[in-house]
Short mmCIF file of C-alpha atoms in Angstrom, two decimals:
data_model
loop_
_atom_site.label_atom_id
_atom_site.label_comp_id
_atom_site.label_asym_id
_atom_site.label_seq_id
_atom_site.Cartn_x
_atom_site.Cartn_y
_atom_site.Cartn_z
CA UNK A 27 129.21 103.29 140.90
CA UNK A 28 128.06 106.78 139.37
CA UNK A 29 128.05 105.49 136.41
CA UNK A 30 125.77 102.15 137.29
CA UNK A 31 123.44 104.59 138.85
CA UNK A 32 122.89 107.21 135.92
CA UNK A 33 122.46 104.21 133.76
CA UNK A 34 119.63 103.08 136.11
CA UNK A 35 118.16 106.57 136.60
CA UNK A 36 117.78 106.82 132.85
CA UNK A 37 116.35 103.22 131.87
CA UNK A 38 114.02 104.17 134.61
CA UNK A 39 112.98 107.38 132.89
CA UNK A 40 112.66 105.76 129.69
CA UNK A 41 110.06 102.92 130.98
CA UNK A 42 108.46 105.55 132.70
CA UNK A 43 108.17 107.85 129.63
CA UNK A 44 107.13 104.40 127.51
CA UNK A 45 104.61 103.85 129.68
CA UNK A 46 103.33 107.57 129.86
CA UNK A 47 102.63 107.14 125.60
CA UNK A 48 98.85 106.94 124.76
CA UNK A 49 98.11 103.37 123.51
CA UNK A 50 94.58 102.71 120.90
CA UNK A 51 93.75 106.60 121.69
CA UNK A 52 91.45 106.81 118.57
CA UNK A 53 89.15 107.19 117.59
CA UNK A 54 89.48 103.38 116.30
CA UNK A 55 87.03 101.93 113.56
CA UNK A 56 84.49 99.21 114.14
CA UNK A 57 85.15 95.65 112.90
CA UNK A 58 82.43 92.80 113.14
CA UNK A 59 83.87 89.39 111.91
CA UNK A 60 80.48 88.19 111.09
CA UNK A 61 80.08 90.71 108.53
CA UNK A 62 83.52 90.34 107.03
CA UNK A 63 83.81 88.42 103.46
CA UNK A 64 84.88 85.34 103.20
CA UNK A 65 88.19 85.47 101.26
CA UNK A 66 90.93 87.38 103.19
CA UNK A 67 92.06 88.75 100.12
CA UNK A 68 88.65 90.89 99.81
CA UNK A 69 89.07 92.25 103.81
CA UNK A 70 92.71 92.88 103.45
CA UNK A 71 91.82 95.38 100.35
CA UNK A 72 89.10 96.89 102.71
CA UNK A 73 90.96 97.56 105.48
CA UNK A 74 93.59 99.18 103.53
CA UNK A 75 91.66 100.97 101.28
CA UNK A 76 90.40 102.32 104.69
CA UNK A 77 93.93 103.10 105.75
CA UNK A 78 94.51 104.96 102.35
CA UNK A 79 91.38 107.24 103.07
CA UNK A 80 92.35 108.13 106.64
CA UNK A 81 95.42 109.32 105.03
CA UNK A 82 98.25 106.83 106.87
CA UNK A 83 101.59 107.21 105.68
CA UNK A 84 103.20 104.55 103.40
CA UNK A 85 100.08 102.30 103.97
CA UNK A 86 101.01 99.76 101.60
CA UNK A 87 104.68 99.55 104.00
CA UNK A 88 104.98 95.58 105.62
CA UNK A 89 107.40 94.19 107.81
CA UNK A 90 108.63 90.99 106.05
CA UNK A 91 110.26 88.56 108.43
CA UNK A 92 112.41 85.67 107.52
CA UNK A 93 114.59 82.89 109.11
CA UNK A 94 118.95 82.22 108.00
CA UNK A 95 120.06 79.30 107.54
CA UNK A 96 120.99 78.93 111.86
CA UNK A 97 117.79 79.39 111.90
CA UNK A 98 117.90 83.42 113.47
CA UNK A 99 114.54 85.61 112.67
CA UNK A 100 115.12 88.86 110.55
CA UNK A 101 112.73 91.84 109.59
CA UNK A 102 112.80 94.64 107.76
CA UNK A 103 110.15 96.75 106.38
CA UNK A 104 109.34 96.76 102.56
CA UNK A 105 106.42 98.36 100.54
CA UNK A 106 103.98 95.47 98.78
CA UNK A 107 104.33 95.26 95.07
CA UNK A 108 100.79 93.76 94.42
CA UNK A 109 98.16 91.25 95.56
CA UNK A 110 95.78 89.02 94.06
CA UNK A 111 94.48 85.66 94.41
CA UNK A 112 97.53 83.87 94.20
CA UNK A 113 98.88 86.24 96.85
CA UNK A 114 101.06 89.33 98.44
CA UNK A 115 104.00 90.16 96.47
CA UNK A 116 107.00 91.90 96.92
CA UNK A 117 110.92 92.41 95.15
CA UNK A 118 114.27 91.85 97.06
CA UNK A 119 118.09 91.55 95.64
CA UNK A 120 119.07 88.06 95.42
CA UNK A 121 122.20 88.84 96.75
CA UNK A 122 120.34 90.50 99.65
CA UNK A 123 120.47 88.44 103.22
CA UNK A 124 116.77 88.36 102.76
CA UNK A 125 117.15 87.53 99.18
CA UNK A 126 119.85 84.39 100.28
CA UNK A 127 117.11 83.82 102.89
CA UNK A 128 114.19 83.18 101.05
CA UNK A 129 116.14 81.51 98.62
CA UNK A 130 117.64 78.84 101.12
CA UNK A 131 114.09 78.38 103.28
CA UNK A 132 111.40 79.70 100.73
CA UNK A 133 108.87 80.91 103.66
CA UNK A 134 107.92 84.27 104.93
CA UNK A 135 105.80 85.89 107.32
CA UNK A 136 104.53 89.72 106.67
CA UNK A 137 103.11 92.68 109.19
CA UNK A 138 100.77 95.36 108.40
CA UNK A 139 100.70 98.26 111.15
CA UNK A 140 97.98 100.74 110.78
CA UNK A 141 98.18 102.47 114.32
CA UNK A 142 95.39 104.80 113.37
CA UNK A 143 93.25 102.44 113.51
CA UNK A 144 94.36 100.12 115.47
CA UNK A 145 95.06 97.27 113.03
CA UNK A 146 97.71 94.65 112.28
CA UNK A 147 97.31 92.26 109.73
CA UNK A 148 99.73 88.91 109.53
CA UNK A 149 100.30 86.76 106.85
CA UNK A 150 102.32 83.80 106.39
CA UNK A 151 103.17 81.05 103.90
CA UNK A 152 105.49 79.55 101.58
CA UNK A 153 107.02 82.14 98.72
CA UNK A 154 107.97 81.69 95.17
CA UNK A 155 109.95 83.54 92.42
CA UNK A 156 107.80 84.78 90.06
CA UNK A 157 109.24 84.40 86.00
CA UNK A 158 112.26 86.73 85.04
CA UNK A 159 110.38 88.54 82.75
CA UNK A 160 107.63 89.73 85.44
CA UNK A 161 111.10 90.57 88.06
CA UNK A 162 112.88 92.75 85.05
CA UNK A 163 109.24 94.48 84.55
CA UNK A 164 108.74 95.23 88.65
CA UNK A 165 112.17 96.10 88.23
CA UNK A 166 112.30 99.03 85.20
CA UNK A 167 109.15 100.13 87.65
CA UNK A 168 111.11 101.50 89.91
CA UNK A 169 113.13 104.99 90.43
CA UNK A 170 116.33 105.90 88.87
CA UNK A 171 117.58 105.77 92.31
CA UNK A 172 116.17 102.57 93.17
CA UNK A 173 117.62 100.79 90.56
CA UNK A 174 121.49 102.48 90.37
CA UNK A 175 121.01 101.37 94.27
CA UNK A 176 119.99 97.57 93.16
CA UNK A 177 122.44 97.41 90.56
CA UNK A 178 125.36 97.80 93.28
CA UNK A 179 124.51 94.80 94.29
CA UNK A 180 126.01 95.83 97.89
CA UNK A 181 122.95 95.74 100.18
CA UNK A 182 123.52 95.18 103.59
CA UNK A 183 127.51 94.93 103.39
CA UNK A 184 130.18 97.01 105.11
CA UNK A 185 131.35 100.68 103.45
CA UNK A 186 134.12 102.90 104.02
CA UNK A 187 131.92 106.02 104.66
CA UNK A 188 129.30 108.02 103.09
CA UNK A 189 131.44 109.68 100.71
CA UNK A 190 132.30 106.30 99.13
CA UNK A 191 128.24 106.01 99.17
CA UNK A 192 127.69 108.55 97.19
CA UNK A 193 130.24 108.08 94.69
CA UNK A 194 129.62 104.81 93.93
CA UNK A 195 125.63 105.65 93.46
CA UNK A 196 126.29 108.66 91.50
CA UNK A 197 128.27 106.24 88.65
CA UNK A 198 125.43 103.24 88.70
CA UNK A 199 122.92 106.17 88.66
CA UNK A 200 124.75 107.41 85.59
CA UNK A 201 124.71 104.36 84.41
CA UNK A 202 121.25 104.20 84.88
CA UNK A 203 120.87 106.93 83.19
CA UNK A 204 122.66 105.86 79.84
CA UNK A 205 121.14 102.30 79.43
CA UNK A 206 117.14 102.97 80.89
CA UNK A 207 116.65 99.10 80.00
CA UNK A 208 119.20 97.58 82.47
CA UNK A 209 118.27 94.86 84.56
CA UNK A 210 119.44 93.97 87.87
CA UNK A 211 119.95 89.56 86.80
CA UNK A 212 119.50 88.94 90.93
CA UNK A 213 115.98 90.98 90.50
CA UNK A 214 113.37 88.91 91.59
CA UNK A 215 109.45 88.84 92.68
CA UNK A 216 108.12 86.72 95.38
CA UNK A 217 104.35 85.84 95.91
CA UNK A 218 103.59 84.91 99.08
CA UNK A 219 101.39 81.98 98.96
CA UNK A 220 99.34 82.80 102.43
CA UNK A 221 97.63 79.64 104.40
CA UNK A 222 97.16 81.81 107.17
CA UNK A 223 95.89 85.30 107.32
CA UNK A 224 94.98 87.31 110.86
CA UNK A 225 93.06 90.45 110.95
CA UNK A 226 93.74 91.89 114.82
CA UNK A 227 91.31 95.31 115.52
CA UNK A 228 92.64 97.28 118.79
CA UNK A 229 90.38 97.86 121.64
CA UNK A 230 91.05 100.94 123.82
CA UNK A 231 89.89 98.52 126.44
CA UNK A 232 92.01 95.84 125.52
CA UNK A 233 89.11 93.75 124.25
CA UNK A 234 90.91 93.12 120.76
CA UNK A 235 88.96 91.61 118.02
CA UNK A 236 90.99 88.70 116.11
CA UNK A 237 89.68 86.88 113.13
CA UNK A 238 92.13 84.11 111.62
CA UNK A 239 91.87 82.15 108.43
CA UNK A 240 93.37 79.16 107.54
CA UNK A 241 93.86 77.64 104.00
CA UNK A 242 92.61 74.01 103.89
CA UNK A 243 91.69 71.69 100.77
CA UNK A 244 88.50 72.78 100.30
CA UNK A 245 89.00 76.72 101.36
CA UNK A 246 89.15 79.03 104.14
CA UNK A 247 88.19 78.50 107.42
CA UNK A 248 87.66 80.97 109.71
CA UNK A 249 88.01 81.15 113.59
CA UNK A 250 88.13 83.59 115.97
CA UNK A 251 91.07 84.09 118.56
CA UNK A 252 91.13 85.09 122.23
CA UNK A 253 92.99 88.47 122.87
#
């Protein structure tokens, strides 16, 4: 019965102490939908040019969120390769769960979190591999370390311990190392195709702003959203 009631006291404490944490402090910027552009694309690069300036860590960092094949959500958090108008792009492992993922449903949702100021961003839509050559040349982009980790071709399953880690990096890093040029084959680039983008702006008052767009034949439409 101790035990039950420690485990109580604590869970208490901690929903105490979570709700104790200062939520949309600020100070937050401004955001008028009516003077926003009219392709998502343009306001996305605004607000995180803004995010760059105010000096937010990893800015360009997304949650990408995907669905098996039982049909159970994943996330995990990945940096954005690029954007333009054909969309957001990022790199997994093909071998990856969210590599198998995509592969098997090709859709995708992605998060931006920029709690300085108060601002999510959401995207969703279909994805689709970009050509080898343009994976291989995101690839070579990347660190030493991020590719001897890639071309392990272990992500996400069970090791021994840390020291079998390390070993294991240190030879595809020396690897690596002798053949610059190597490739990971399961290497690839999505671009997320979005046909709906939402720009959320916190309100220390709760009185959130939210503009949505949605794709349609002719272009984007744009609504606003309760809180």
């Amino acid at each position: 019965m101790a035990g039950a009631e420690e485990r109580a006291r604590k869970a208490g404490d901690v929903r105490a102490w979570l709700r104790g944490l200062d939520v949309f402090a600020g100070p937050l910027p401004s955001f008028d939908p009516e003077e926003s552009p009219d392709d998502p694309v343009e306001l996305f690069v605004t607000w995180l040019e803004r995010a760059v300036q105010d000096g937010v860590p990893e800015p360009h960092a997304m949650t990408l969120s995907t669905v098996d094949a039982e049909g159970r959500p994943w996330a995990r958090v990945l940096i954005l390769k690029n954007l333009d108008a054909a969309g957001w792009q990022f790199a997994v492992h093909g071998l990856s769960p969210k590599g198998r993922q995509l592969a098997d449903r090709p859709q995708a949702a992605l998060t931006f979190h920029w709690p300085r100021q108060g601002r999510q961003v959401r995207v969703r839509g279909p994805v689709t591999a970009e050509p080898a050559e343009r994976s291989a040349e995101d690839f070579l982009a990347r660190s030493p370390g991020a590719r001897a980790e890639a071309l392990l071709g272990r992500q996400s399953g069970p090791v021994g311990d840390l020291a079998e880690r390390d070993a294991a990096m240190a030879r595809s890093l020396g690897r690596v190392e002798r053949e610059p040029g190597l490739v990971a084959e399961e290497w690839t680039l999505y671009t997320l195709a979005p046909v709906e983008v939402e720009f959320w702006q916190a309100d220390p008052g709760r009185n959130h702003t939210r503009l949505s767009f949605a794709r349609t034949p002719t272009g984007w439409e744009r609504r606003l959203l309760w809180p």
